[in-house]
Amino acid sequence: LRPPISAGGDFHLVSSDLEVWPFRVSPICCEAPPPWPFFQEDPTIFQTEYQRKSLENPFLASAPKTLCSRLSRARREIQRDIATLSLEMLHEPPREATLSPHLWANADLPSCSNSCDIPTVCINTGDCQCVMSICAARQRLPFSSFASSSALSYPSPKLGPAVSDDPNFNPLPEMVQQSSWLDILRPQAARFVKAGMPLLKVHVGELHPEDARWRQEVGTSISTLKDVGCFSADTSMEAALSLIGVAKEDAEYTFIPFYQRAYGDEERMFRTYDYSRDTNPFFDPERAILPATFDWGLCSTFEWNVWDFRRKRGSDIKQYVRLTTGWTVMADLNSPCYKPHQDVVIPPRACLSRQLAEAYSDVSRIRPARNRSLLATFSGSIWGTGSVDRMKLVCSPGGGYKYSDVPNRRLITNRDGLQTMWGIRGNYTYLDSFNDSIFCPLPTGVTGWSARLVEAMYAGCIPVFIGAIALRPFHDMIDWSKISVLLSSGDLNRIEEVLLTRYSLEDVEKMQANVLLARDAVFYPADNVTTAEIKEQMIDRRGPLWFALQSTKMRMLTKWPMDDVYDRP
């Protein structure tokens, strides 16, 4: 069988002696009701986590087979380690450790895959580095969900949605008040915060005189929110740091101003870095922070996909950038632009920050899940990186598919006519759709997620991440399993079924309350606010800067094994 030679052409039977290129048929949308098994083996959306170094997306690749192969290799690696264990190892001197993350023995290895279904989580094949997963943390404390609550008692109180006969009753304000923001943190992050250590002391470096003149000429244009393309998280971080910054001699880190989207090239970054280093006798290249808020982060370039990036740039990343701690929006585990053991993932700045604050800063104005009309909604462009996932998402199941037909449904709300909206917005405005949808899918793009994450969380919509090729903002601090949902691309054909059967209303409203406890961590101040408001939002209310400083300090205090030590999950 020979494939069509032109778009819309027919297949042809040809002689078996002819050389015919292999091909696969990968439907993206189907009129029949789900399930659609072919979604599990779609090479056009083959996750790059299974192709760590490939220069092309192999259309004959198999994600399940690759995962099975890695699990087999990881098992052999564990068996080999167990076979070489001996009591004599207890008497060996401790391995040498360093406070320099770039000297870690595994620093240059690609990231291992993670699976929440295996005891180790990390699929360590011996030739990769384990990274933090987005799996739910395994709790050893029997009342962990109440450990930080002021209502701690025995028997444990029930922190769940209140009961009321009023159909318009909103339990969210009370649930948020009863809960503690410490409960949304990872266990190790909660312990670190409870230790009460002072915030990281940071000195804000000076711009090179030539760039300082340029900054004065452009004024506020590089920090002002626009209708689209708001990449100004770097200026928001700098403005807030300037309010609490310390002198050069007292600093633990130096923040290097860098306006990645406004600069357009690396020349200004090099110049400012060199100027900060040469004018600061206390400058330490391993204790420098460099913000990167555009698509490809510290690589300061642009390509439409990781395959083109690898072909054109390889593993190119400047040496001094390798030493710095990046505050980066891009957290793709498959590119050299992100160092998972060293960089801090920060959220993007939402262009609609002012409108979001005006509409939803008061929690009582956020609709609880029980009173929302939409199960899930997505309306966005379907071109560029991740386009196949977005096309799958907006594909409506055919065959008279009804939610009432879903077996073992657990999510029952006050809205009998719960619906989904894919590819359309109906009578909703963009922001209103977030406040009337229980779940908000976030298909992957160049960075794995976008400012849509901020908009969804601020309106109390539970994020649904598609795939795990990119880490989340402050993933080392925030337990994203408590405030979001993770689906694979292969589950998109049955997303309604998964959301309706995996969670009850109690689960959803607890998750929604957690989202509201975490939303300040991803929300930057709008334009034209006072310095007092900047400090309150970014530090006092535990905004993006507070989390970035805590995450950086945890890294500063971490010791990394050297020599040939491979980390263990």
Coordinates of N, CA and C in Angstrom, one line a residue, residues 97-105 107 284 286-287 323 341-342 555-556 558-562:
A97 N 31.3 16.5 48.8 CA 30.1 17.2 48.4 C 30.5 18.7 48.2
T98 N 29.7 19.4 47.4 CA 30.0 20.8 47.1 C 28.7 21.6 47.1
L99 N 28.9 22.9 47.4 CA 27.8 23.9 47.4 C 27.6 24.4 46.0
S100 N 28.4 24.0 45.0 CA 28.3 24.5 43.6 C 27.5 23.5 42.8
P101 N 26.3 23.8 42.5 CA 25.4 22.8 41.8 C 26.0 22.4 40.4
H102 N 26.7 23.3 39.7 CA 27.2 22.9 38.4 C 28.3 21.9 38.5
L103 N 28.9 21.6 39.7 CA 29.9 20.6 39.9 C 29.3 19.3 40.3
W104 N 28.0 19.2 40.5 CA 27.3 17.9 40.8 C 27.6 16.9 39.8
A105 N 27.8 15.7 40.2 CA 28.3 14.6 39.3 C 27.3 14.4 38.2
A107 N 25.2 16.8 36.9 CA 24.7 18.1 36.4 C 24.6 18.1 34.9
D284 N 30.3 37.0 42.9 CA 30.6 35.6 42.8 C 29.8 35.1 41.7
E286 N 29.0 32.2 40.9 CA 28.1 31.1 41.3 C 27.0 31.6 42.2
R287 N 27.0 32.9 42.5 CA 26.0 33.5 43.3 C 25.4 34.7 42.6
L323 N 26.9 28.9 35.1 CA 27.2 29.1 36.5 C 26.1 29.8 37.3
H341 N 18.4 21.3 38.4 CA 19.0 21.3 39.7 C 19.4 22.7 40.2
Q342 N 19.4 23.7 39.3 CA 20.0 24.9 39.6 C 19.1 26.1 39.4
R555 N 18.4 26.3 47.4 CA 19.5 25.8 46.5 C 20.9 26.2 47.0
M556 N 21.0 27.4 47.6 CA 22.3 27.9 48.1 C 22.8 27.0 49.2
T558 N 22.0 23.8 49.6 CA 22.1 22.4 49.3 C 23.5 21.9 48.9
K559 N 23.9 20.7 49.4 CA 25.2 20.2 49.1 C 25.0 19.1 48.0
W560 N 25.9 19.1 47.0 CA 25.7 18.2 45.9 C 26.9 17.2 45.8
P561 N 26.5 15.9 45.7 CA 27.6 14.9 45.7 C 28.4 15.0 44.4
M562 N 29.7 14.8 44.6 CA 30.6 14.9 43.4 C 31.1 13.5 43.1

